[in-house]
Tab-separated table of C-alpha atoms and ligand atoms in Angstrom:
chain	number	residue	atom	x	y	z
A	1	MET	CA	0.005	0.146	0.153
A	2	ASP	CA	2.856	2.149	0.855
A	3	ILE	CA	4.511	1.449	-2.407
A	4	LEU	CA	1.379	1.955	-4.148
A	5	LYS	CA	0.669	5.357	-2.791
A	6	CYS	CA	4.186	6.448	-2.874
A	7	PHE	CA	4.621	5.619	-6.533
A	8	VAL	CA	1.216	7.463	-7.509
A	9	GLY	CA	3.074	10.215	-5.628
A	10	ALA	CA	6.033	10.117	-7.419
A	11	LEU	CA	4.216	10.316	-10.586
A	12	ILE	CA	2.212	13.517	-9.434
A	13	PHE	CA	4.613	15.329	-7.528
A	14	THR	CA	8.214	14.395	-9.465
A	15	SER	CA	8.027	17.981	-11.071
A	16	LEU	CA	7.295	19.763	-8.099
A	17	GLY	CA	10.225	17.895	-5.999
A	18	THR	CA	8.045	17.656	-2.805
A	19	PHE	CA	7.575	14.057	-2.486
A	20	CYS	CA	10.310	12.263	-3.862
A	21	SER	CA	14.013	13.542	-3.965
A	22	THR	CA	15.956	13.167	-7.310
A	23	LYS	CA	18.212	10.326	-5.645
A	24	ILE	CA	15.032	8.357	-4.995
A	25	GLU	CA	13.870	8.639	-8.829
A	26	ASN	CA	17.178	7.176	-9.370
A	27	GLY	CA	16.807	4.024	-6.998
A	28	GLY	CA	18.698	6.358	-4.627
A	29	LYS	CA	21.805	6.070	-6.323
A	30	ASN	CA	24.095	7.912	-8.770
A	31	ILE	CA	24.647	7.275	-12.602
A	32	VAL	CA	27.901	9.379	-13.089
A	33	CYS	CA	28.055	9.275	-17.270
A	34	TYR	CA	31.763	10.220	-18.767
A	35	TYR	CA	31.909	11.508	-21.936
A	36	HIS	CA	34.388	12.710	-24.360
A	37	GLN	CA	33.396	14.556	-27.708
A	38	THR	CA	33.938	12.855	-30.912
A	39	LEU	CA	32.707	13.665	-34.353
A	40	TYR	CA	29.644	11.177	-34.522
A	41	PHE	CA	28.735	11.928	-30.873
A	42	PRO	CA	27.990	15.906	-30.361
A	43	PRO	CA	27.466	17.159	-26.813
A	44	SER	CA	24.294	18.285	-27.985
A	45	GLU	CA	23.047	14.406	-28.094
A	46	VAL	CA	24.513	13.597	-24.445
A	47	PRO	CA	21.397	12.027	-22.849
A	48	HIS	CA	21.518	14.292	-19.588
A	49	GLN	CA	17.877	12.965	-18.389
A	50	LEU	CA	19.442	9.512	-17.966
A	51	CYS	CA	22.350	10.575	-15.600
A	52	THR	CA	22.725	12.153	-12.432
A	53	HIS	CA	26.313	13.605	-13.042
A	54	ILE	CA	27.756	14.098	-16.725
A	55	VAL	CA	31.726	14.369	-16.599
A	56	TYR	CA	33.458	15.896	-19.295
A	57	ALA	CA	36.852	13.820	-20.471
A	58	PHE	CA	39.103	15.479	-20.513
A	59	ALA	CA	40.919	18.743	-19.677
A	60	SER	CA	44.796	19.012	-18.397
A	61	ILE	CA	46.263	21.142	-15.801
A	62	SER	CA	49.134	23.584	-17.237
A	63	ASN	CA	50.650	26.788	-16.088
A	64	ASP	CA	49.392	25.904	-12.456
A	65	THR	CA	45.479	26.108	-13.865
A	66	ILE	CA	43.203	23.959	-15.733
A	67	VAL	CA	43.423	24.297	-19.641
A	68	PRO	CA	40.796	22.812	-22.197
A	69	ASP	CA	42.254	20.203	-24.323
A	70	ARG	CA	41.328	21.467	-27.599
A	71	PRO	CA	39.879	24.437	-29.306
A	72	GLY	CA	36.453	24.375	-29.291
A	73	ASP	CA	35.893	22.435	-25.993
A	74	THR	CA	34.687	25.813	-23.970
A	75	GLU	CA	31.512	25.611	-26.462
A	76	THR	CA	31.264	22.031	-25.288
A	77	TYR	CA	31.300	22.947	-21.602
A	78	ASP	CA	28.478	25.800	-22.336
A	79	VAL	CA	26.572	22.659	-24.431
A	80	LEU	CA	26.722	20.472	-21.212
A	81	VAL	CA	26.471	23.119	-18.394
A	82	GLY	CA	23.462	24.438	-20.426
A	83	PHE	CA	21.535	21.134	-19.721
A	84	LYS	CA	21.119	22.366	-16.393
A	85	ALA	CA	18.515	25.134	-17.394
A	86	SER	CA	15.760	22.539	-18.111
A	87	ASN	CA	17.452	19.831	-15.835
A	88	PRO	CA	18.239	21.354	-12.848
A	89	LYS	CA	19.171	18.466	-10.736
A	90	LEU	CA	21.798	17.368	-13.081
A	91	LYS	CA	25.488	17.956	-12.000
A	92	VAL	CA	28.578	18.626	-14.453
A	93	MET	CA	31.523	17.972	-14.148
A	94	LEU	CA	35.210	18.334	-15.748
A	95	SER	CA	37.762	15.438	-15.849
A	96	LEU	CA	41.382	16.040	-15.400
A	97	GLN	CA	43.931	13.702	-16.916
A	98	LEU	CA	47.300	15.316	-17.549
A	99	GLY	CA	49.635	17.401	-16.026
A	100	PHE	CA	49.284	16.466	-12.082
A	101	ASN	CA	53.249	15.949	-11.782
A	102	ASN	CA	53.531	19.681	-12.269
A	103	VAL	CA	51.235	20.824	-9.554
A	104	VAL	CA	51.492	17.528	-6.998
A	105	THR	CA	54.503	19.078	-5.374
A	106	ASP	CA	54.847	21.649	-2.671
A	107	PRO	CA	52.027	23.219	-0.429
A	108	ASP	CA	52.154	26.532	-1.952
A	109	THR	CA	51.561	25.212	-5.694
A	110	MET	CA	48.642	23.061	-4.823
A	111	LYS	CA	47.042	26.053	-3.276
A	112	LYS	CA	47.538	27.900	-6.230
A	113	PHE	CA	46.305	25.347	-8.484
A	114	ALA	CA	43.054	24.726	-6.422
A	115	ILE	CA	42.400	28.542	-6.351
A	116	ASN	CA	42.786	28.802	-10.114
A	117	ALA	CA	40.925	25.627	-10.674
A	118	ILE	CA	38.202	26.500	-8.928
A	119	GLY	CA	37.942	29.896	-10.668
A	120	PHE	CA	37.836	28.061	-13.743
A	121	LEU	CA	35.044	25.800	-12.807
A	122	ARG	CA	32.891	28.730	-11.736
A	123	HIS	CA	33.696	30.557	-14.455
A	124	TYR	CA	32.017	28.068	-16.857
A	125	GLY	CA	29.142	26.844	-14.324
A	126	PHE	CA	30.441	23.136	-13.770
A	127	ASP	CA	29.408	21.932	-10.635
A	128	GLY	CA	32.568	19.796	-9.955
A	129	ILE	CA	36.060	18.187	-10.729
A	130	ASP	CA	37.098	14.612	-11.368
A	131	PHE	CA	40.747	13.550	-11.092
A	132	ASP	CA	41.678	10.847	-13.333
A	133	TRP	CA	45.467	10.864	-13.079
A	134	GLU	CA	46.344	7.645	-14.653
A	135	PHE	CA	48.695	7.199	-12.004
A	136	PRO	CA	50.542	8.713	-9.625
A	137	LYS	CA	53.863	6.730	-8.718
A	138	ALA	CA	54.047	5.064	-5.171
A	139	SER	CA	56.390	8.053	-3.971
A	140	GLN	CA	53.899	10.460	-4.900
A	141	LYS	CA	50.980	9.009	-2.950
A	142	ASN	CA	51.649	11.323	0.348
A	143	ARG	CA	51.747	14.566	-1.950
A	144	TYR	CA	48.591	13.197	-3.796
A	145	MET	CA	46.604	13.039	-0.843
A	146	GLN	CA	47.697	16.468	0.543
A	147	PHE	CA	46.606	18.002	-2.907
A	148	ILE	CA	43.292	16.271	-2.349
A	149	GLN	CA	43.028	17.815	0.957
A	150	ILE	CA	43.969	21.175	-0.059
A	151	PHE	CA	41.857	21.250	-2.808
A	152	ARG	CA	38.960	20.055	-0.516
A	153	ALA	CA	39.580	22.963	1.911
A	154	GLN	CA	39.797	25.241	-0.976
A	155	THR	CA	36.449	24.199	-2.340
A	156	SER	CA	34.726	24.578	1.322
A	157	LEU	CA	36.212	28.453	1.588
A	158	ASP	CA	35.229	29.234	-2.100
A	159	SER	CA	31.383	27.879	-0.814
A	160	ARG	CA	31.529	29.491	2.241
A	161	LEU	CA	32.669	33.025	0.484
A	162	GLY	CA	30.255	32.669	-1.915
A	163	ASN	CA	27.455	31.203	-0.333
A	164	GLN	CA	26.972	28.594	-2.866
A	165	THR	CA	27.038	24.671	-2.935
A	166	ALA	CA	30.539	23.568	-2.755
A	167	LEU	CA	32.031	21.860	-5.608
A	168	LEU	CA	32.308	18.143	-6.062
A	169	ILE	CA	35.118	15.703	-5.987
A	170	SER	CA	35.491	12.841	-7.686
A	171	MET	CA	38.476	10.384	-8.926
A	172	ALA	CA	38.997	7.548	-11.175
A	173	LEU	CA	40.654	4.706	-9.586
A	174	PRO	CA	42.580	1.677	-11.189
A	175	ASN	CA	41.495	-1.899	-11.825
A	176	ASN	CA	43.977	-3.748	-9.705
A	177	ASN	CA	44.756	-4.676	-6.219
A	178	HIS	CA	48.537	-3.776	-6.999
A	179	GLN	CA	47.820	-0.016	-7.665
A	180	ALA	CA	44.912	0.091	-5.397
A	181	SER	CA	46.930	-0.678	-2.264
A	182	ILE	CA	49.799	1.561	-2.533
A	183	LEU	CA	48.747	4.625	-4.348
A	184	TYR	CA	46.018	5.751	-2.103
A	185	ASP	CA	45.014	6.860	1.524
A	186	TYR	CA	41.304	5.704	1.988
A	187	THR	CA	40.640	7.462	5.511
A	188	ILE	CA	41.594	10.941	3.405
A	189	LEU	CA	39.310	10.107	0.287
A	190	ASN	CA	36.665	9.340	2.658
A	191	ASN	CA	36.742	12.528	4.363
A	192	ASN	CA	37.512	14.747	1.108
A	193	ILE	CA	36.199	13.408	-1.911
A	194	ASP	CA	32.409	12.713	-2.554
A	195	PHE	CA	32.857	9.874	-4.626
A	196	ALA	CA	35.334	7.395	-6.943
A	197	THR	CA	34.831	5.520	-10.199
A	198	LEU	CA	36.309	2.139	-9.719
A	199	MET	CA	37.576	1.307	-13.070
A	200	ALA	CA	36.390	-2.114	-13.620
A	201	TYR	CA	37.643	-2.801	-17.147
A	202	ASP	CA	39.953	-3.655	-19.238
A	203	PHE	CA	40.583	-6.697	-17.001
A	204	HIS	CA	41.751	-8.488	-20.252
A	205	MET	CA	42.892	-7.128	-23.799
A	206	TYR	CA	44.856	-8.398	-26.195
A	207	ILE	CA	48.624	-7.986	-25.579
A	208	PRO	CA	51.201	-9.777	-27.170
A	209	ASN	CA	52.872	-12.872	-25.607
A	210	VAL	CA	51.200	-11.631	-22.338
A	211	GLU	CA	47.220	-11.903	-22.876
A	212	ASN	CA	47.106	-14.196	-26.117
A	213	ILE	CA	43.989	-15.830	-25.052
A	214	THR	CA	40.445	-14.357	-25.692
A	215	GLY	CA	39.236	-12.926	-22.091
A	216	TYR	CA	36.437	-10.495	-20.674
A	217	ASN	CA	36.798	-6.972	-20.604
A	218	SER	CA	34.599	-6.466	-17.262
A	219	PRO	CA	33.053	-9.717	-15.977
A	220	LEU	CA	30.998	-8.867	-13.096
A	221	VAL	CA	32.406	-12.496	-11.719
A	222	ALA	CA	35.858	-13.684	-12.986
A	223	PRO	CA	35.499	-17.115	-15.037
A	224	ILE	CA	36.478	-20.075	-13.003
A	225	GLY	CA	39.996	-20.582	-12.757
A	226	GLU	CA	40.957	-16.866	-13.158
A	227	ASN	CA	42.079	-14.344	-10.687
A	228	PRO	CA	38.821	-13.558	-9.288
A	229	ASN	CA	40.106	-10.019	-8.279
A	230	SER	CA	39.963	-9.236	-12.270
A	231	SER	CA	36.491	-8.797	-12.183
A	232	THR	CA	33.948	-6.169	-11.027
A	233	SER	CA	32.717	-7.973	-7.619
A	234	GLY	CA	35.976	-8.345	-7.237
A	235	LEU	CA	37.717	-5.129	-7.528
A	236	ILE	CA	34.866	-3.600	-5.528
A	237	ALA	CA	35.787	-6.377	-2.946
A	238	ILE	CA	39.238	-4.880	-2.846
A	239	TYR	CA	38.338	-1.073	-2.284
A	240	LEU	CA	36.046	-1.974	0.530
A	241	GLY	CA	38.482	-4.178	2.046
A	242	LEU	CA	40.879	-1.255	1.816
A	243	GLY	CA	38.510	1.307	3.536
A	244	LEU	CA	36.598	3.161	1.034
A	245	THR	CA	33.021	3.837	2.131
A	246	PRO	CA	30.361	1.747	0.029
A	247	GLU	CA	28.429	4.803	-0.776
A	248	LYS	CA	31.607	6.786	-2.149
A	249	ALA	CA	32.504	3.921	-4.411
A	250	LEU	CA	30.875	3.644	-7.735
A	251	ALA	CA	30.785	0.610	-9.866
A	252	GLY	CA	32.595	1.105	-13.126
A	253	ILE	CA	30.464	0.159	-16.253
A	254	PRO	CA	32.231	-0.047	-19.613
A	255	THR	CA	30.022	0.556	-22.682
A	256	TYR	CA	32.633	-0.508	-25.063
A	257	GLY	CA	34.110	-3.991	-26.086
A	258	ARG	CA	37.643	-5.608	-26.584
A	259	SER	CA	38.059	-7.447	-29.667
A	260	TYR	CA	40.626	-10.000	-30.538
A	261	THR	CA	41.550	-11.857	-33.783
A	262	LEU	CA	41.284	-15.636	-33.164
A	263	ALA	CA	44.159	-18.286	-34.115
A	264	ASN	CA	41.437	-20.352	-35.657
A	265	VAL	CA	37.832	-19.655	-36.700
A	266	LYS	CA	36.567	-22.878	-35.143
A	267	GLN	CA	37.931	-22.259	-31.822
A	268	HIS	CA	35.846	-19.439	-30.701
A	269	GLY	CA	34.929	-19.777	-27.040
A	270	LEU	CA	36.372	-17.983	-24.139
A	271	HIS	CA	40.104	-18.447	-23.430
A	272	SER	CA	40.905	-19.486	-27.111
A	273	PRO	CA	44.228	-18.591	-28.724
A	274	ALA	CA	44.150	-15.255	-30.103
A	275	ILE	CA	47.035	-13.513	-32.527
A	276	GLU	CA	46.003	-10.213	-32.571
A	277	PRO	CA	43.649	-7.187	-31.287
A	278	GLY	CA	40.781	-7.337	-33.327
A	279	ASP	CA	40.119	-6.205	-37.079
A	280	PRO	CA	39.094	-2.551	-37.003
A	281	GLY	CA	35.040	-2.714	-36.076
A	282	PRO	CA	32.451	-2.454	-38.768
A	283	VAL	CA	31.348	1.205	-38.234
A	284	ARG	CA	33.796	2.795	-36.008
A	285	HIS	CA	37.060	1.097	-37.574
A	286	LEU	CA	38.949	0.883	-34.285
A	287	ARG	CA	41.587	-1.753	-33.967
A	288	GLY	CA	40.830	-3.962	-30.520
A	289	VAL	CA	37.793	-1.871	-29.699
A	290	TYR	CA	34.214	-2.032	-30.469
A	291	THR	CA	31.750	0.488	-29.961
A	292	PHE	CA	28.356	-0.499	-29.169
A	293	THR	CA	27.394	0.485	-32.587
A	294	ASP	CA	30.171	-1.665	-33.968
A	295	THR	CA	28.800	-4.867	-31.889
A	296	CYS	CA	25.286	-4.245	-33.263
A	297	ALA	CA	26.457	-4.274	-36.877
A	298	ALA	CA	28.660	-7.107	-36.498
A	299	LEU	CA	25.661	-9.263	-34.750
A	300	LYS	CA	23.601	-8.028	-37.927
A	301	LEU	CA	26.072	-9.010	-40.157
A	302	GLY	CA	25.670	-12.816	-38.725
A	303	GLY	CA	28.006	-12.555	-35.514
A	304	THR	CA	26.658	-14.962	-32.900
A	305	SER	CA	26.584	-13.837	-29.289
A	306	VAL	CA	27.142	-16.156	-26.540
A	307	TRP	CA	25.969	-15.285	-22.778
A	308	ASP	CA	28.149	-16.670	-20.187
A	309	PRO	CA	26.231	-17.270	-16.939
A	310	VAL	CA	29.026	-17.431	-14.677
A	311	SER	CA	30.619	-14.064	-15.665
A	312	LEU	CA	27.091	-12.551	-16.256
A	313	VAL	CA	28.767	-11.215	-19.454
A	314	PRO	CA	28.322	-11.612	-23.326
A	315	TYR	CA	30.538	-12.336	-26.206
A	316	LEU	CA	30.509	-12.273	-29.971
A	317	TYR	CA	32.366	-14.377	-32.496
A	318	TRP	CA	32.386	-13.105	-36.012
A	319	GLY	CA	34.276	-14.781	-38.591
A	320	LYS	CA	38.100	-14.379	-37.296
A	321	SER	CA	36.803	-11.574	-34.692
A	322	TRP	CA	36.053	-12.315	-30.888
A	323	VAL	CA	34.580	-9.784	-28.975
A	324	SER	CA	33.929	-9.054	-25.377
A	325	TYR	CA	31.145	-6.494	-24.957
A	326	ALA	CA	28.560	-5.086	-22.842
A	327	SER	CA	24.660	-5.631	-23.577
A	328	GLU	CA	21.683	-3.960	-21.864
A	329	LYS	CA	21.704	-7.383	-19.731
A	330	SER	CA	24.935	-7.362	-18.237
A	331	VAL	CA	25.123	-3.543	-17.747
A	332	ALA	CA	21.554	-3.770	-15.851
A	333	GLY	CA	22.891	-6.921	-14.090
A	334	LYS	CA	25.853	-4.434	-12.907
A	335	VAL	CA	23.335	-1.765	-11.728
A	336	ARG	CA	21.199	-4.227	-9.699
A	337	TRP	CA	24.253	-5.566	-8.259
A	338	ALA	CA	25.977	-2.460	-7.256
A	339	VAL	CA	22.704	-1.293	-5.490
A	340	SER	CA	22.500	-4.505	-3.883
A	341	LYS	CA	25.775	-3.828	-2.226
A	342	GLY	CA	24.970	-0.677	-0.931
A	343	LEU	CA	27.407	1.438	-3.341
A	344	GLY	CA	26.749	5.021	-4.163
A	345	GLY	CA	26.098	4.207	-7.775
A	346	VAL	CA	27.750	3.405	-11.234
A	347	GLY	CA	30.163	5.401	-13.365
A	348	VAL	CA	29.954	4.786	-17.059
A	349	TRP	CA	33.106	4.879	-19.407
A	350	ALA	CA	31.072	6.316	-21.737
A	351	ILE	CA	28.343	7.821	-23.054
A	352	HIS	CA	29.986	8.163	-26.789
A	353	LEU	CA	30.692	4.785	-26.844
A	354	ASP	CA	27.201	3.826	-26.833
A	355	ASP	CA	25.093	3.406	-29.876
A	356	LEU	CA	23.386	6.709	-31.181
A	357	THR	CA	22.966	5.559	-34.708
A	358	GLY	CA	19.956	3.264	-34.574
A	359	GLU	CA	22.478	0.428	-35.685
A	360	CYS	CA	21.148	-1.515	-32.309
A	361	PRO	CA	17.547	-2.659	-31.967
A	362	GLY	CA	15.326	-0.526	-29.638
A	363	PRO	CA	15.671	2.907	-28.464
A	364	LYS	CA	19.071	4.773	-29.258
A	365	LEU	CA	21.569	5.068	-26.498
A	366	PRO	CA	20.665	1.332	-25.208
A	367	LEU	CA	23.111	0.847	-22.948
A	368	ILE	CA	22.648	3.912	-20.874
A	369	ASN	CA	18.855	3.564	-21.521
A	370	ALA	CA	19.253	0.064	-19.635
A	371	ILE	CA	21.284	1.301	-16.874
A	372	HIS	CA	18.763	3.905	-16.021
A	373	SER	CA	15.978	1.853	-16.251
A	374	ALA	CA	17.915	-0.809	-14.110
A	375	MET	CA	18.521	2.256	-11.678
A	376	LYS	CA	15.061	3.358	-11.244
A	377	SER	CA	13.631	-0.359	-10.758
A	378	THR	CA	15.835	-0.600	-7.881
A	379	ARG	CA	13.447	1.953	-6.085
A	380	ASN	CA	11.103	0.114	-3.675
A	381	HIS	CA	9.883	3.025	-1.637
A	382	CYS	CA	10.084	6.875	-0.853
A	383	LEU	CA	10.753	8.468	2.214
B	1	NAG	C1	52.138	29.884	-19.580
B	1	NAG	O1	52.215	31.164	-19.177
B	1	NAG	C2	53.491	31.484	-20.045
B	1	NAG	C3	53.239	33.049	-19.277
B	1	NAG	O2	52.518	33.805	-19.050
B	1	NAG	C4	52.846	31.629	-21.407
B	1	NAG	O3	53.757	32.261	-22.289
B	1	NAG	C5	52.520	30.321	-22.081
B	1	NAG	O4	51.865	30.322	-23.218
B	1	NAG	C6	51.557	29.504	-21.017
B	1	NAG	N1	51.543	28.003	-21.367
B	1	NAG	C7	50.391	27.667	-21.720
B	1	NAG	C8	50.544	26.345	-22.097
B	1	NAG	O5	49.284	27.801	-21.404
B	2	NAG	C1	22.948	32.533	1.228
B	2	NAG	O1	22.076	31.921	0.096
B	2	NAG	C2	20.882	31.786	0.923
B	2	NAG	C3	19.995	30.634	-0.208
B	2	NAG	O2	20.246	31.050	-1.096
B	2	NAG	C4	19.970	33.215	1.174
B	2	NAG	O3	18.766	32.628	2.084
B	2	NAG	C5	20.946	33.556	2.090
B	2	NAG	O4	20.479	34.991	2.262
B	2	NAG	C6	22.365	33.968	1.891
B	2	NAG	N1	23.335	34.559	2.650
B	2	NAG	C7	24.056	35.518	2.288
B	2	NAG	C8	25.143	35.874	3.507
B	2	NAG	O5	24.216	35.928	1.253
B	3	NAG	C1	51.140	-16.957	-26.283
B	3	NAG	O1	52.022	-16.510	-25.385
B	3	NAG	C2	53.031	-17.345	-25.099
B	3	NAG	C3	54.114	-16.958	-23.985
B	3	NAG	O2	54.709	-16.153	-24.421
B	3	NAG	C4	53.866	-17.982	-25.875
B	3	NAG	O3	54.404	-19.131	-25.483
B	3	NAG	C5	52.730	-18.822	-27.191
B	3	NAG	O4	53.299	-19.238	-28.047
B	3	NAG	C6	51.713	-17.796	-27.499
B	3	NAG	N1	50.735	-17.967	-28.355
B	3	NAG	C7	50.205	-17.498	-29.237
B	3	NAG	C8	49.002	-18.160	-29.921
B	3	NAG	O5	50.453	-16.581	-29.581
B	4	NAG	C1	43.447	-10.044	-4.804
B	4	NAG	O1	43.418	-9.287	-3.631
B	4	NAG	C2	43.774	-9.641	-2.422
B	4	NAG	C3	43.412	-8.287	-1.877
B	4	NAG	O2	42.213	-8.109	-1.590
B	4	NAG	C4	45.158	-10.055	-2.414
B	4	NAG	O3	45.125	-10.671	-1.008
B	4	NAG	C5	45.361	-11.149	-3.363
B	4	NAG	O4	46.341	-11.793	-3.195
B	4	NAG	C6	44.781	-11.239	-4.991
B	4	NAG	N1	44.915	-12.261	-5.626
B	4	NAG	C7	45.294	-12.489	-6.376
B	4	NAG	C8	45.304	-14.130	-7.207
B	4	NAG	O5	45.827	-11.704	-7.197
């Protein structure tokens, strides 16, 4: 009865925001969507209604401030931030990848950078920043953690002085136990960041002589016989074991696939011999990587899809290509799993690798839609 009342209430009052908060409309959890501008995916097509946060990738650090990576990026910032006019609950963030070495040095430089960066973010109307340093050296751990604390202190000061909501701070964190264990202090992260996307992908890809059998990019559960840490569930267990607060942990979900060239077209299961990265996909022509558009095209052209009931992900084989990819079913399963573990939500890499063309059956952007629907369906009550 309460559920029914609540559901009706949500329908009636959603737009007024008086009954169910945004978070509850999203099953209580965040959907943090990374986006990188490409020719085939203009910013105007970013599905801002399907994400709680849009993170624009990337800008760089230079001269103790943030600099856009490409001419025209500031126009993209305006488009993304502009979505907030019609969607005021949306948060738009900017992700930094290069240049940390120059500012993760001494406290004065860190503070100077923080002040400049906050000025830059406020100027363009961003709601926060994402630190995607891949990766500090072990010897830089203490300084990086100091940098995060100084940045947080400056965002707090900025929010008090400007009487405005504090900028959000997020991070992208690596996909293995070794780096997770040595590069970060989780007490400092818990106290100073809003959330982190745990990059639960690239567990396997073709590497000559090192990874020359087919494997999954992002299994929820590792296949029998493989290192259990090399999976979404295994990676998240590592971070929670290290002390990252579950509500700050986002399960990273890839929308792309990783392709291999089979040694023998007749041997096309998991762990089959491979001799090269996969041939360029049929639409986007990337070697070793399939966007979801490529996956749907390959399946239409006669590729065979196989679901793995242990790892809860599919793969396809098509001629001599073998692709570990994400489907609506696999991404929805990860969303439900993340919510069941009490995580803060999911971090999706990336919007532009989903299908915008209509090559896939169903709605445009099937994977982001599946993630959004799965998150909504995890709602069971309001208040
Ligand atoms: C850094 O600042 C110097 C001096 O203002 C300027 O000459 C240089 O072009 C700047 N570099 C970048 C990458 O913006
Ligand atoms: C701060 O903002 C709030 C809400 O916008 C407003 O009610 C309050 O008066 C502001 N305080 C100051 C000191 O400007
Ligand atoms: C895979 O790599 C191993 C180890 O370097 C090598 O012995 C083997 O021949 C390789 N197999 C293929 C199919 O390339
Ligand atoms: C998996 O990660 C745990 C830490 O959570 C570590 O103790 C263990 O050695 C790792 N296992 C393998 C096979 O790497």
